[in-house]
mmCIF file with all atom_site columns, C-alpha atoms in Angstrom:
data_model
loop_
_atom_site.group_PDB
_atom_site.id
_atom_site.type_symbol
_atom_site.label_atom_id
_atom_site.label_alt_id
_atom_site.label_comp_id
_atom_site.label_asym_id
_atom_site.label_entity_id
_atom_site.label_seq_id
_atom_site.pdbx_PDB_ins_code
_atom_site.Cartn_x
_atom_site.Cartn_y
_atom_site.Cartn_z
_atom_site.occupancy
_atom_site.B_iso_or_equiv
_atom_site.pdbx_formal_charge
_atom_site.auth_seq_id
_atom_site.auth_comp_id
_atom_site.auth_asym_id
_atom_site.auth_atom_id
_atom_site.pdbx_PDB_model_num
ATOM 1   C CA . ASN A 1 1   ? 23.188 -91.087 116.316 1.00 53.00 ? 1   ASN A CA 1
ATOM 2   C CA . ALA A 1 2   ? 25.679 -88.739 115.484 1.00 71.00 ? 2   ALA A CA 1
ATOM 3   C CA . GLY A 1 3   ? 23.958 -85.640 113.642 1.00 89.00 ? 3   GLY A CA 1
ATOM 4   C CA . VAL A 1 4   ? 25.281 -84.650 110.276 1.00 94.00 ? 4   VAL A CA 1
ATOM 5   C CA . MET A 1 5   ? 29.052 -83.383 110.289 1.00 94.00 ? 5   MET A CA 1
ATOM 6   C CA . GLN A 1 6   ? 30.531 -80.403 108.708 1.00 96.00 ? 6   GLN A CA 1
ATOM 7   C CA . ASN A 1 7   ? 34.495 -79.630 108.958 1.00 96.00 ? 7   ASN A CA 1
ATOM 8   C CA . PRO A 1 8   ? 35.856 -77.419 108.966 1.00 97.00 ? 8   PRO A CA 1
ATOM 9   C CA . ARG A 1 9   ? 33.363 -75.007 110.810 1.00 95.00 ? 9   ARG A CA 1
ATOM 10  C CA . HIS A 1 10  ? 35.461 -71.996 109.587 1.00 96.00 ? 10  HIS A CA 1
ATOM 11  C CA . LEU A 1 11  ? 37.648 -71.651 106.554 1.00 98.00 ? 11  LEU A CA 1
ATOM 12  C CA . VAL A 1 12  ? 39.738 -68.695 105.766 1.00 98.00 ? 12  VAL A CA 1
ATOM 13  C CA . ARG A 1 13  ? 41.075 -68.521 102.203 1.00 98.00 ? 13  ARG A CA 1
ATOM 14  C CA . ARG A 1 14  ? 43.210 -65.795 100.137 1.00 97.00 ? 14  ARG A CA 1
ATOM 15  C CA . ARG A 1 15  ? 41.627 -65.523 96.819  1.00 97.00 ? 15  ARG A CA 1
ATOM 16  C CA . GLY A 1 16  ? 43.196 -67.793 94.196  1.00 97.00 ? 16  GLY A CA 1
ATOM 17  C CA . GLN A 1 17  ? 43.513 -70.581 96.849  1.00 98.00 ? 17  GLN A CA 1
ATOM 18  C CA . GLU A 1 18  ? 41.270 -73.730 96.915  1.00 98.00 ? 18  GLU A CA 1
ATOM 19  C CA . ALA A 1 19  ? 38.678 -74.647 99.931  1.00 98.00 ? 19  ALA A CA 1
ATOM 20  C CA . ARG A 1 20  ? 37.590 -78.148 100.694 1.00 98.00 ? 20  ARG A CA 1
ATOM 21  C CA . LEU A 1 21  ? 34.601 -78.647 102.464 1.00 98.00 ? 21  LEU A CA 1
ATOM 22  C CA . ARG A 1 22  ? 33.816 -81.977 104.310 1.00 98.00 ? 22  ARG A CA 1
ATOM 23  C CA . CYS A 1 23  ? 30.322 -83.040 105.147 1.00 97.00 ? 23  CYS A CA 1
ATOM 24  C CA . SER A 1 24  ? 29.565 -86.773 107.032 1.00 97.00 ? 24  SER A CA 1
ATOM 25  C CA . PRO A 1 25  ? 26.113 -87.776 106.491 1.00 95.00 ? 25  PRO A CA 1
ATOM 26  C CA . MET A 1 26  ? 24.075 -88.919 109.188 1.00 93.00 ? 26  MET A CA 1
ATOM 27  C CA . LYS A 1 27  ? 24.628 -92.583 109.999 1.00 91.00 ? 27  LYS A CA 1
ATOM 28  C CA . GLY A 1 28  ? 22.576 -94.557 107.624 1.00 89.00 ? 28  GLY A CA 1
ATOM 29  C CA . HIS A 1 29  ? 21.809 -91.779 105.102 1.00 91.00 ? 29  HIS A CA 1
ATOM 30  C CA . SER A 1 30  ? 23.167 -92.101 101.613 1.00 91.00 ? 30  SER A CA 1
ATOM 31  C CA . HIS A 1 31  ? 21.836 -88.969 100.022 1.00 93.00 ? 31  HIS A CA 1
ATOM 32  C CA . VAL A 1 32  ? 23.494 -85.664 100.489 1.00 95.00 ? 32  VAL A CA 1
ATOM 33  C CA . TYR A 1 33  ? 22.533 -82.243 99.464  1.00 95.00 ? 33  TYR A CA 1
ATOM 34  C CA . TRP A 1 34  ? 25.001 -78.947 99.681  1.00 97.00 ? 34  TRP A CA 1
ATOM 35  C CA . TYR A 1 35  ? 23.287 -75.535 100.145 1.00 95.00 ? 35  TYR A CA 1
ATOM 36  C CA . ARG A 1 36  ? 24.895 -72.171 100.211 1.00 96.00 ? 36  ARG A CA 1
ATOM 37  C CA . GLN A 1 37  ? 24.040 -69.026 101.964 1.00 92.00 ? 37  GLN A CA 1
ATOM 38  C CA . LEU A 1 38  ? 25.105 -65.531 100.871 1.00 89.00 ? 38  LEU A CA 1
ATOM 39  C CA . PRO A 1 39  ? 25.068 -62.933 103.775 1.00 82.00 ? 39  PRO A CA 1
ATOM 40  C CA . GLU A 1 40  ? 21.470 -61.900 104.717 1.00 78.00 ? 40  GLU A CA 1
ATOM 41  C CA . GLU A 1 41  ? 19.976 -64.159 102.180 1.00 81.00 ? 41  GLU A CA 1
ATOM 42  C CA . GLY A 1 42  ? 18.202 -67.726 102.290 1.00 83.00 ? 42  GLY A CA 1
ATOM 43  C CA . LEU A 1 43  ? 19.664 -71.157 101.303 1.00 90.00 ? 43  LEU A CA 1
ATOM 44  C CA . LYS A 1 44  ? 20.396 -71.814 97.588  1.00 93.00 ? 44  LYS A CA 1
ATOM 45  C CA . PHE A 1 45  ? 20.675 -75.357 96.687  1.00 93.00 ? 45  PHE A CA 1
ATOM 46  C CA . MET A 1 46  ? 24.030 -76.172 94.890  1.00 95.00 ? 46  MET A CA 1
ATOM 47  C CA . VAL A 1 47  ? 23.954 -79.971 94.393  1.00 95.00 ? 47  VAL A CA 1
ATOM 48  C CA . TYR A 1 48  ? 22.281 -83.217 95.224  1.00 94.00 ? 48  TYR A CA 1
ATOM 49  C CA . LEU A 1 49  ? 24.432 -86.356 95.391  1.00 94.00 ? 49  LEU A CA 1
ATOM 50  C CA . GLN A 1 50  ? 24.076 -90.192 96.580  1.00 93.00 ? 50  GLN A CA 1
ATOM 51  C CA . LYS A 1 51  ? 26.998 -92.624 96.970  1.00 90.00 ? 51  LYS A CA 1
ATOM 52  C CA . GLU A 1 52  ? 29.287 -92.227 94.075  1.00 89.00 ? 52  GLU A CA 1
ATOM 53  C CA . ASN A 1 53  ? 26.661 -90.169 91.878  1.00 93.00 ? 53  ASN A CA 1
ATOM 54  C CA . ILE A 1 54  ? 26.039 -86.813 91.309  1.00 94.00 ? 54  ILE A CA 1
ATOM 55  C CA . ILE A 1 55  ? 21.983 -86.658 91.090  1.00 92.00 ? 55  ILE A CA 1
ATOM 56  C CA . ASP A 1 56  ? 21.296 -82.739 90.268  1.00 92.00 ? 56  ASP A CA 1
ATOM 57  C CA . GLU A 1 57  ? 23.743 -80.254 90.272  1.00 93.00 ? 57  GLU A CA 1
ATOM 58  C CA . SER A 1 58  ? 21.761 -77.477 88.529  1.00 91.00 ? 58  SER A CA 1
ATOM 59  C CA . GLY A 1 59  ? 22.686 -75.057 91.459  1.00 92.00 ? 59  GLY A CA 1
ATOM 60  C CA . MET A 1 60  ? 26.211 -75.461 91.121  1.00 95.00 ? 60  MET A CA 1
ATOM 61  C CA . PRO A 1 61  ? 28.394 -72.547 89.154  1.00 94.00 ? 61  PRO A CA 1
ATOM 62  C CA . LYS A 1 62  ? 29.445 -74.118 85.970  1.00 90.00 ? 62  LYS A CA 1
ATOM 63  C CA . GLU A 1 63  ? 33.334 -72.924 86.909  1.00 95.00 ? 63  GLU A CA 1
ATOM 64  C CA . ARG A 1 64  ? 35.727 -73.763 89.910  1.00 97.00 ? 64  ARG A CA 1
ATOM 65  C CA . PHE A 1 65  ? 32.987 -75.716 92.071  1.00 97.00 ? 65  PHE A CA 1
ATOM 66  C CA . SER A 1 66  ? 32.969 -79.390 92.040  1.00 97.00 ? 66  SER A CA 1
ATOM 67  C CA . ALA A 1 67  ? 31.296 -81.766 94.565  1.00 97.00 ? 67  ALA A CA 1
ATOM 68  C CA . GLU A 1 68  ? 31.853 -85.576 95.205  1.00 96.00 ? 68  GLU A CA 1
ATOM 69  C CA . PHE A 1 69  ? 30.315 -88.122 97.315  1.00 96.00 ? 69  PHE A CA 1
ATOM 70  C CA . PRO A 1 70  ? 32.857 -91.209 97.362  1.00 93.00 ? 70  PRO A CA 1
ATOM 71  C CA . LYS A 1 71  ? 31.973 -94.691 98.402  1.00 90.00 ? 71  LYS A CA 1
ATOM 72  C CA . GLU A 1 72  ? 33.831 -94.230 101.186 1.00 90.00 ? 72  GLU A CA 1
ATOM 73  C CA . GLY A 1 73  ? 34.120 -91.082 103.496 1.00 93.00 ? 73  GLY A CA 1
ATOM 74  C CA . PRO A 1 74  ? 32.647 -87.987 103.509 1.00 96.00 ? 74  PRO A CA 1
ATOM 75  C CA . SER A 1 75  ? 31.150 -85.758 100.563 1.00 97.00 ? 75  SER A CA 1
ATOM 76  C CA . ILE A 1 76  ? 33.408 -83.013 99.627  1.00 98.00 ? 76  ILE A CA 1
ATOM 77  C CA . LEU A 1 77  ? 32.280 -79.660 98.425  1.00 98.00 ? 77  LEU A CA 1
ATOM 78  C CA . ARG A 1 78  ? 35.614 -78.146 96.335  1.00 98.00 ? 78  ARG A CA 1
ATOM 79  C CA . ILE A 1 79  ? 36.285 -74.442 95.344  1.00 98.00 ? 79  ILE A CA 1
ATOM 80  C CA . GLN A 1 80  ? 38.946 -73.801 93.346  1.00 98.00 ? 80  GLN A CA 1
ATOM 81  C CA . GLN A 1 81  ? 40.846 -70.416 92.754  1.00 98.00 ? 81  GLN A CA 1
ATOM 82  C CA . VAL A 1 82  ? 38.396 -69.045 95.500  1.00 98.00 ? 82  VAL A CA 1
ATOM 83  C CA . VAL A 1 83  ? 37.201 -65.483 95.232  1.00 97.00 ? 83  VAL A CA 1
ATOM 84  C CA . ARG A 1 84  ? 35.736 -62.635 97.438  1.00 95.00 ? 84  ARG A CA 1
ATOM 85  C CA . GLY A 1 85  ? 32.227 -63.530 96.514  1.00 94.00 ? 85  GLY A CA 1
ATOM 86  C CA . ASP A 1 86  ? 32.778 -67.297 97.363  1.00 96.00 ? 86  ASP A CA 1
ATOM 87  C CA . SER A 1 87  ? 32.427 -66.017 100.975 1.00 96.00 ? 87  SER A CA 1
ATOM 88  C CA . ALA A 1 88  ? 29.317 -67.603 102.261 1.00 96.00 ? 88  ALA A CA 1
ATOM 89  C CA . ALA A 1 89  ? 27.882 -70.254 104.743 1.00 94.00 ? 89  ALA A CA 1
ATOM 90  C CA . TYR A 1 90  ? 28.080 -73.989 103.026 1.00 96.00 ? 90  TYR A CA 1
ATOM 91  C CA . PHE A 1 91  ? 25.433 -76.205 104.792 1.00 95.00 ? 91  PHE A CA 1
ATOM 92  C CA . CYS A 1 92  ? 25.346 -79.948 103.968 1.00 96.00 ? 92  CYS A CA 1
ATOM 93  C CA . ALA A 1 93  ? 21.979 -81.813 104.687 1.00 94.00 ? 93  ALA A CA 1
ATOM 94  C CA . SER A 1 94  ? 21.323 -85.559 104.518 1.00 94.00 ? 94  SER A CA 1
ATOM 95  C CA . SER A 1 95  ? 18.569 -88.013 104.077 1.00 91.00 ? 95  SER A CA 1
ATOM 96  C CA . PRO A 1 96  ? 17.854 -91.524 104.155 1.00 87.00 ? 96  PRO A CA 1
ATOM 97  C CA . THR A 1 97  ? 16.190 -91.760 100.804 1.00 84.00 ? 97  THR A CA 1
ATOM 98  C CA . GLY A 1 98  ? 16.009 -88.866 98.973  1.00 78.00 ? 98  GLY A CA 1
ATOM 99  C CA . ALA A 1 99  ? 12.451 -88.863 98.762  1.00 78.00 ? 99  ALA A CA 1
ATOM 100 C CA . LEU A 1 100 ? 11.508 -84.719 99.491  1.00 76.00 ? 100 LEU A CA 1
ATOM 101 C CA . GLN A 1 101 ? 8.706  -86.445 102.335 1.00 74.00 ? 101 GLN A CA 1
ATOM 102 C CA . GLU A 1 102 ? 12.017 -87.546 104.132 1.00 79.00 ? 102 GLU A CA 1
ATOM 103 C CA . THR A 1 103 ? 13.224 -84.508 106.224 1.00 83.00 ? 103 THR A CA 1
ATOM 104 C CA . GLN A 1 104 ? 16.817 -83.344 105.152 1.00 88.00 ? 104 GLN A CA 1
ATOM 105 C CA . TYR A 1 105 ? 19.068 -82.897 108.327 1.00 91.00 ? 105 TYR A CA 1
ATOM 106 C CA . PHE A 1 106 ? 21.483 -79.837 108.459 1.00 92.00 ? 106 PHE A CA 1
ATOM 107 C CA . GLY A 1 107 ? 24.818 -80.024 109.518 1.00 93.00 ? 107 GLY A CA 1
ATOM 108 C CA . PRO A 1 108 ? 26.020 -76.423 111.026 1.00 92.00 ? 108 PRO A CA 1
ATOM 109 C CA . GLY A 1 109 ? 27.690 -75.358 108.616 1.00 94.00 ? 109 GLY A CA 1
ATOM 110 C CA . THR A 1 110 ? 31.252 -74.322 107.317 1.00 96.00 ? 110 THR A CA 1
ATOM 111 C CA . ARG A 1 111 ? 31.491 -70.430 107.169 1.00 95.00 ? 111 ARG A CA 1
ATOM 112 C CA . LEU A 1 112 ? 34.325 -69.581 104.298 1.00 97.00 ? 112 LEU A CA 1
ATOM 113 C CA . LEU A 1 113 ? 35.908 -66.200 104.731 1.00 97.00 ? 113 LEU A CA 1
ATOM 114 C CA . VAL A 1 114 ? 38.035 -65.217 101.289 1.00 97.00 ? 114 VAL A CA 1
ATOM 115 C CA . LEU A 1 115 ? 40.237 -62.289 102.040 1.00 96.00 ? 115 LEU A CA 1
ATOM 116 C CA . ALA B 2 1   ? 9.128  -71.530 88.967  1.00 73.00 ? 1   ALA B CA 1
ATOM 117 C CA . GLN B 2 2   ? 8.334  -72.446 92.382  1.00 79.00 ? 2   GLN B CA 1
ATOM 118 C CA . SER B 2 3   ? 9.585  -69.605 94.552  1.00 87.00 ? 3   SER B CA 1
ATOM 119 C CA . VAL B 2 4   ? 8.730  -68.553 98.346  1.00 92.00 ? 4   VAL B CA 1
ATOM 120 C CA . THR B 2 5   ? 8.301  -65.190 99.663  1.00 94.00 ? 5   THR B CA 1
ATOM 121 C CA . GLN B 2 6   ? 8.596  -64.342 103.442 1.00 96.00 ? 6   GLN B CA 1
ATOM 122 C CA . PRO B 2 7   ? 7.633  -60.626 103.229 1.00 95.00 ? 7   PRO B CA 1
ATOM 123 C CA . ASP B 2 8   ? 8.852  -59.506 106.571 1.00 95.00 ? 8   ASP B CA 1
ATOM 124 C CA . ILE B 2 9   ? 12.715 -59.332 106.839 1.00 93.00 ? 9   ILE B CA 1
ATOM 125 C CA . HIS B 2 10  ? 12.328 -58.417 110.475 1.00 96.00 ? 10  HIS B CA 1
ATOM 126 C CA . ILE B 2 11  ? 10.301 -58.902 113.413 1.00 97.00 ? 11  ILE B CA 1
ATOM 127 C CA . THR B 2 12  ? 10.324 -57.886 117.030 1.00 96.00 ? 12  THR B CA 1
ATOM 128 C CA . VAL B 2 13  ? 7.909  -58.828 119.872 1.00 96.00 ? 13  VAL B CA 1
ATOM 129 C CA . SER B 2 14  ? 7.719  -59.156 123.571 1.00 97.00 ? 14  SER B CA 1
ATOM 130 C CA . GLU B 2 15  ? 8.160  -62.239 125.062 1.00 96.00 ? 15  GLU B CA 1
ATOM 131 C CA . GLY B 2 16  ? 4.825  -64.036 126.191 1.00 97.00 ? 16  GLY B CA 1
ATOM 132 C CA . ALA B 2 17  ? 3.229  -62.288 123.146 1.00 97.00 ? 17  ALA B CA 1
ATOM 133 C CA . SER B 2 18  ? 1.767  -64.154 119.897 1.00 97.00 ? 18  SER B CA 1
ATOM 134 C CA . LEU B 2 19  ? 3.633  -64.659 116.648 1.00 97.00 ? 19  LEU B CA 1
ATOM 135 C CA . GLU B 2 20  ? 2.812  -65.009 112.962 1.00 97.00 ? 20  GLU B CA 1
ATOM 136 C CA . LEU B 2 21  ? 5.471  -65.244 110.451 1.00 98.00 ? 21  LEU B CA 1
ATOM 137 C CA . ARG B 2 22  ? 4.427  -64.967 107.192 1.00 98.00 ? 22  ARG B CA 1
ATOM 138 C CA . CYS B 2 23  ? 5.252  -67.285 103.856 1.00 97.00 ? 23  CYS B CA 1
ATOM 139 C CA . ASN B 2 24  ? 3.869  -67.144 100.375 1.00 96.00 ? 24  ASN B CA 1
ATOM 140 C CA . TYR B 2 25  ? 4.843  -70.067 98.052  1.00 93.00 ? 25  TYR B CA 1
ATOM 141 C CA . SER B 2 26  ? 4.382  -70.125 94.282  1.00 89.00 ? 26  SER B CA 1
ATOM 142 C CA . TYR B 2 27  ? 3.622  -73.616 92.769  1.00 79.00 ? 27  TYR B CA 1
ATOM 143 C CA . GLY B 2 28  ? 1.011  -75.079 90.564  1.00 69.00 ? 28  GLY B CA 1
ATOM 144 C CA . ALA B 2 29  ? 0.536  -78.389 92.176  1.00 74.00 ? 29  ALA B CA 1
ATOM 145 C CA . THR B 2 30  ? 0.301  -79.242 95.852  1.00 73.00 ? 30  THR B CA 1
ATOM 146 C CA . PRO B 2 31  ? 3.621  -78.294 97.504  1.00 85.00 ? 31  PRO B CA 1
ATOM 147 C CA . TYR B 2 32  ? 5.689  -79.863 100.019 1.00 90.00 ? 32  TYR B CA 1
ATOM 148 C CA . LEU B 2 33  ? 5.939  -77.100 102.807 1.00 93.00 ? 33  LEU B CA 1
ATOM 149 C CA . PHE B 2 34  ? 8.577  -76.753 105.535 1.00 94.00 ? 34  PHE B CA 1
ATOM 150 C CA . TRP B 2 35  ? 9.540  -74.487 108.226 1.00 97.00 ? 35  TRP B CA 1
ATOM 151 C CA . TYR B 2 36  ? 13.018 -74.274 109.383 1.00 96.00 ? 36  TYR B CA 1
ATOM 152 C CA . VAL B 2 37  ? 14.697 -72.419 112.433 1.00 96.00 ? 37  VAL B CA 1
ATOM 153 C CA . GLN B 2 38  ? 18.549 -71.318 112.501 1.00 91.00 ? 38  GLN B CA 1
ATOM 154 C CA . SER B 2 39  ? 19.926 -70.038 115.807 1.00 89.00 ? 39  SER B CA 1
ATOM 155 C CA . PRO B 2 40  ? 22.745 -68.010 115.594 1.00 83.00 ? 40  PRO B CA 1
ATOM 156 C CA . GLY B 2 41  ? 26.002 -69.684 113.979 1.00 78.00 ? 41  GLY B CA 1
ATOM 157 C CA . GLN B 2 42  ? 24.180 -73.087 113.646 1.00 81.00 ? 42  GLN B CA 1
ATOM 158 C CA . GLY B 2 43  ? 22.628 -75.337 110.949 1.00 83.00 ? 43  GLY B CA 1
ATOM 159 C CA . LEU B 2 44  ? 18.862 -75.696 110.581 1.00 89.00 ? 44  LEU B CA 1
ATOM 160 C CA . GLN B 2 45  ? 16.463 -77.609 112.558 1.00 93.00 ? 45  GLN B CA 1
ATOM 161 C CA . LEU B 2 46  ? 13.085 -78.679 111.344 1.00 93.00 ? 46  LEU B CA 1
ATOM 162 C CA . LEU B 2 47  ? 9.991  -77.598 112.937 1.00 96.00 ? 47  LEU B CA 1
ATOM 163 C CA . LEU B 2 48  ? 7.540  -78.567 110.993 1.00 95.00 ? 48  LEU B CA 1
ATOM 164 C CA . LYS B 2 49  ? 6.410  -79.981 107.490 1.00 93.00 ? 49  LYS B CA 1
ATOM 165 C CA . TYR B 2 50  ? 3.340  -80.103 105.374 1.00 92.00 ? 50  TYR B CA 1
ATOM 166 C CA . PHE B 2 51  ? 2.705  -82.865 102.595 1.00 87.00 ? 51  PHE B CA 1
ATOM 167 C CA . SER B 2 52  ? -1.176 -83.434 102.559 1.00 85.00 ? 52  SER B CA 1
ATOM 168 C CA . GLY B 2 53  ? -4.061 -83.871 105.039 1.00 86.00 ? 53  GLY B CA 1
ATOM 169 C CA . ASP B 2 54  ? -4.941 -81.745 107.918 1.00 89.00 ? 54  ASP B CA 1
ATOM 170 C CA . THR B 2 55  ? -4.110 -78.234 106.953 1.00 91.00 ? 55  THR B CA 1
ATOM 171 C CA . LEU B 2 56  ? -3.493 -77.010 110.185 1.00 96.00 ? 56  LEU B CA 1
ATOM 172 C CA . VAL B 2 57  ? 0.548  -78.618 111.133 1.00 96.00 ? 57  VAL B CA 1
ATOM 173 C CA . GLN B 2 58  ? 1.860  -78.967 114.752 1.00 97.00 ? 58  GLN B CA 1
ATOM 174 C CA . GLY B 2 59  ? 5.642  -78.648 115.157 1.00 96.00 ? 59  GLY B CA 1
ATOM 175 C CA . ILE B 2 60  ? 7.974  -78.574 117.801 1.00 95.00 ? 60  ILE B CA 1
ATOM 176 C CA . LYS B 2 61  ? 9.046  -76.241 120.350 1.00 94.00 ? 61  LYS B CA 1
ATOM 177 C CA . GLY B 2 62  ? 5.269  -75.454 120.408 1.00 96.00 ? 62  GLY B CA 1
ATOM 178 C CA . PHE B 2 63  ? 4.865  -74.264 116.628 1.00 97.00 ? 63  PHE B CA 1
ATOM 179 C CA . GLU B 2 64  ? 2.292  -74.558 114.567 1.00 97.00 ? 64  GLU B CA 1
ATOM 180 C CA . ALA B 2 65  ? 1.747  -73.763 110.686 1.00 98.00 ? 65  ALA B CA 1
ATOM 181 C CA . GLU B 2 66  ? -1.615 -73.497 108.703 1.00 96.00 ? 66  GLU B CA 1
ATOM 182 C CA . PHE B 2 67  ? -1.651 -74.473 104.671 1.00 94.00 ? 67  PHE B CA 1
ATOM 183 C CA . LYS B 2 68  ? -4.119 -71.985 102.871 1.00 94.00 ? 68  LYS B CA 1
ATOM 184 C CA . ARG B 2 69  ? -4.249 -73.044 99.344  1.00 90.00 ? 69  ARG B CA 1
ATOM 185 C CA . SER B 2 70  ? -6.289 -70.448 98.715  1.00 91.00 ? 70  SER B CA 1
ATOM 186 C CA . GLN B 2 71  ? -4.175 -67.814 99.849  1.00 93.00 ? 71  GLN B CA 1
ATOM 187 C CA . SER B 2 72  ? -0.845 -69.613 98.728  1.00 92.00 ? 72  SER B CA 1
ATOM 188 C CA . SER B 2 73  ? 0.371  -69.232 102.174 1.00 95.00 ? 73  SER B CA 1
ATOM 189 C CA . PHE B 2 74  ? 1.775  -71.629 105.036 1.00 97.00 ? 74  PHE B CA 1
ATOM 190 C CA . ASN B 2 75  ? 2.349  -69.273 107.765 1.00 98.00 ? 75  ASN B CA 1
ATOM 191 C CA . LEU B 2 76  ? 3.905  -70.230 111.372 1.00 98.00 ? 76  LEU B CA 1
ATOM 192 C CA . ARG B 2 77  ? 2.394  -69.485 114.363 1.00 98.00 ? 77  ARG B CA 1
ATOM 193 C CA . LYS B 2 78  ? 3.108  -69.709 118.292 1.00 98.00 ? 78  LYS B CA 1
ATOM 194 C CA . PRO B 2 79  ? 0.656  -68.293 120.733 1.00 97.00 ? 79  PRO B CA 1
ATOM 195 C CA . SER B 2 80  ? 3.083  -67.420 123.352 1.00 97.00 ? 80  SER B CA 1
ATOM 196 C CA . VAL B 2 81  ? 6.991  -66.533 122.135 1.00 97.00 ? 81  VAL B CA 1
ATOM 197 C CA . HIS B 2 82  ? 10.057 -67.747 124.463 1.00 96.00 ? 82  HIS B CA 1
ATOM 198 C CA . TRP B 2 83  ? 13.143 -65.580 124.553 1.00 95.00 ? 83  TRP B CA 1
ATOM 199 C CA . SER B 2 84  ? 14.974 -68.642 123.425 1.00 94.00 ? 84  SER B CA 1
ATOM 200 C CA . ASP B 2 85  ? 12.715 -68.336 120.270 1.00 96.00 ? 85  ASP B CA 1
ATOM 201 C CA . ALA B 2 86  ? 14.509 -65.615 118.964 1.00 96.00 ? 86  ALA B CA 1
ATOM 202 C CA . ALA B 2 87  ? 16.230 -66.912 115.773 1.00 96.00 ? 87  ALA B CA 1
ATOM 203 C CA . GLU B 2 88  ? 16.216 -66.760 111.847 1.00 94.00 ? 88  GLU B CA 1
ATOM 204 C CA . TYR B 2 89  ? 13.215 -68.575 110.512 1.00 97.00 ? 89  TYR B CA 1
ATOM 205 C CA . PHE B 2 90  ? 12.985 -69.989 106.869 1.00 95.00 ? 90  PHE B CA 1
ATOM 206 C CA . CYS B 2 91  ? 10.208 -71.135 105.253 1.00 96.00 ? 91  CYS B CA 1
ATOM 207 C CA . ALA B 2 92  ? 11.027 -73.524 102.237 1.00 94.00 ? 92  ALA B CA 1
ATOM 208 C CA . VAL B 2 93  ? 8.908  -75.313 99.323  1.00 91.00 ? 93  VAL B CA 1
ATOM 209 C CA . GLY B 2 94  ? 9.444  -78.492 97.626  1.00 85.00 ? 94  GLY B CA 1
ATOM 210 C CA . ALA B 2 95  ? 7.763  -80.228 94.463  1.00 69.00 ? 95  ALA B CA 1
ATOM 211 C CA . GLN B 2 96  ? 7.023  -84.092 93.669  1.00 65.00 ? 96  GLN B CA 1
ATOM 212 C CA . GLY B 2 97  ? 9.304  -85.086 91.483  1.00 69.00 ? 97  GLY B CA 1
ATOM 213 C CA . THR B 2 98  ? 12.065 -82.827 92.398  1.00 71.00 ? 98  THR B CA 1
ATOM 214 C CA . ASP B 2 99  ? 15.083 -83.513 94.757  1.00 73.00 ? 99  ASP B CA 1
ATOM 215 C CA . LYS B 2 100 ? 15.430 -80.025 96.238  1.00 82.00 ? 100 LYS B CA 1
ATOM 216 C CA . LEU B 2 101 ? 13.945 -77.432 98.557  1.00 88.00 ? 101 LEU B CA 1
ATOM 217 C CA . ILE B 2 102 ? 13.426 -73.859 97.777  1.00 90.00 ? 102 ILE B CA 1
ATOM 218 C CA . PHE B 2 103 ? 14.226 -71.633 100.492 1.00 92.00 ? 103 PHE B CA 1
ATOM 219 C CA . GLY B 2 104 ? 12.634 -68.051 101.393 1.00 93.00 ? 104 GLY B CA 1
ATOM 220 C CA . THR B 2 105 ? 14.691 -65.426 102.366 1.00 92.00 ? 105 THR B CA 1
ATOM 221 C CA . GLY B 2 106 ? 14.083 -65.562 106.031 1.00 94.00 ? 106 GLY B CA 1
ATOM 222 C CA . THR B 2 107 ? 12.834 -63.871 108.751 1.00 96.00 ? 107 THR B CA 1
ATOM 223 C CA . ARG B 2 108 ? 14.797 -62.540 111.884 1.00 95.00 ? 108 ARG B CA 1
ATOM 224 C CA . LEU B 2 109 ? 12.726 -62.623 115.068 1.00 97.00 ? 109 LEU B CA 1
ATOM 225 C CA . GLN B 2 110 ? 13.906 -60.601 118.093 1.00 97.00 ? 110 GLN B CA 1
ATOM 226 C CA . VAL B 2 111 ? 12.353 -61.087 121.133 1.00 96.00 ? 111 VAL B CA 1
ATOM 227 C CA . PHE B 2 112 ? 12.494 -58.640 123.667 1.00 94.00 ? 112 PHE B CA 1
ATOM 228 C CA . PRO B 2 113 ? 11.986 -59.277 127.975 1.00 87.00 ? 113 PRO B CA 1
#
């Protein structure tokens, strides 16, 4: 059973470009969470999705950021018109039911560098 | 609002020594508490979690943690540290009825031979 997969592992973008980060949850998991880790900081919750639904986006910046988890395919975190402050590690986690008692399994992360 | 404090940013221990990493949380009711470990360039791996019951929780890799309600703490311990334990350790709290984890800022553990 493969773990949570994220790609790309490293992404370099120039200011103003778009970044697309992909996350494939563990098999059988239909709940996906995105977290952002800024340098020297802990992880900060961004968004929680189920298939085709955004459940909680309270941690998402109001502009330029969007997330989706379609019926088929991976979850996508999209950052439009990236700025240097978007440079961070973005982690995806998945769980089978979304209950907090269920372990959230984390992927290896995508490290975004904005030049 | 829930919050997690990890007072120690960086800890250095000798291999074979005992370890205690501190974690304090702020939450009105009984929280769900977690410890994760992150090796360099990797994602997070769950070490252990506490929801209810026995306040001393055993985890993987020889780690344990004790929930102390009176001190709002959930400190992580290991009796004898191995060089492979060098990593960043994150404490996290979740609340019933919510769907997200709140993470502390992490403690970086360095192990000397």
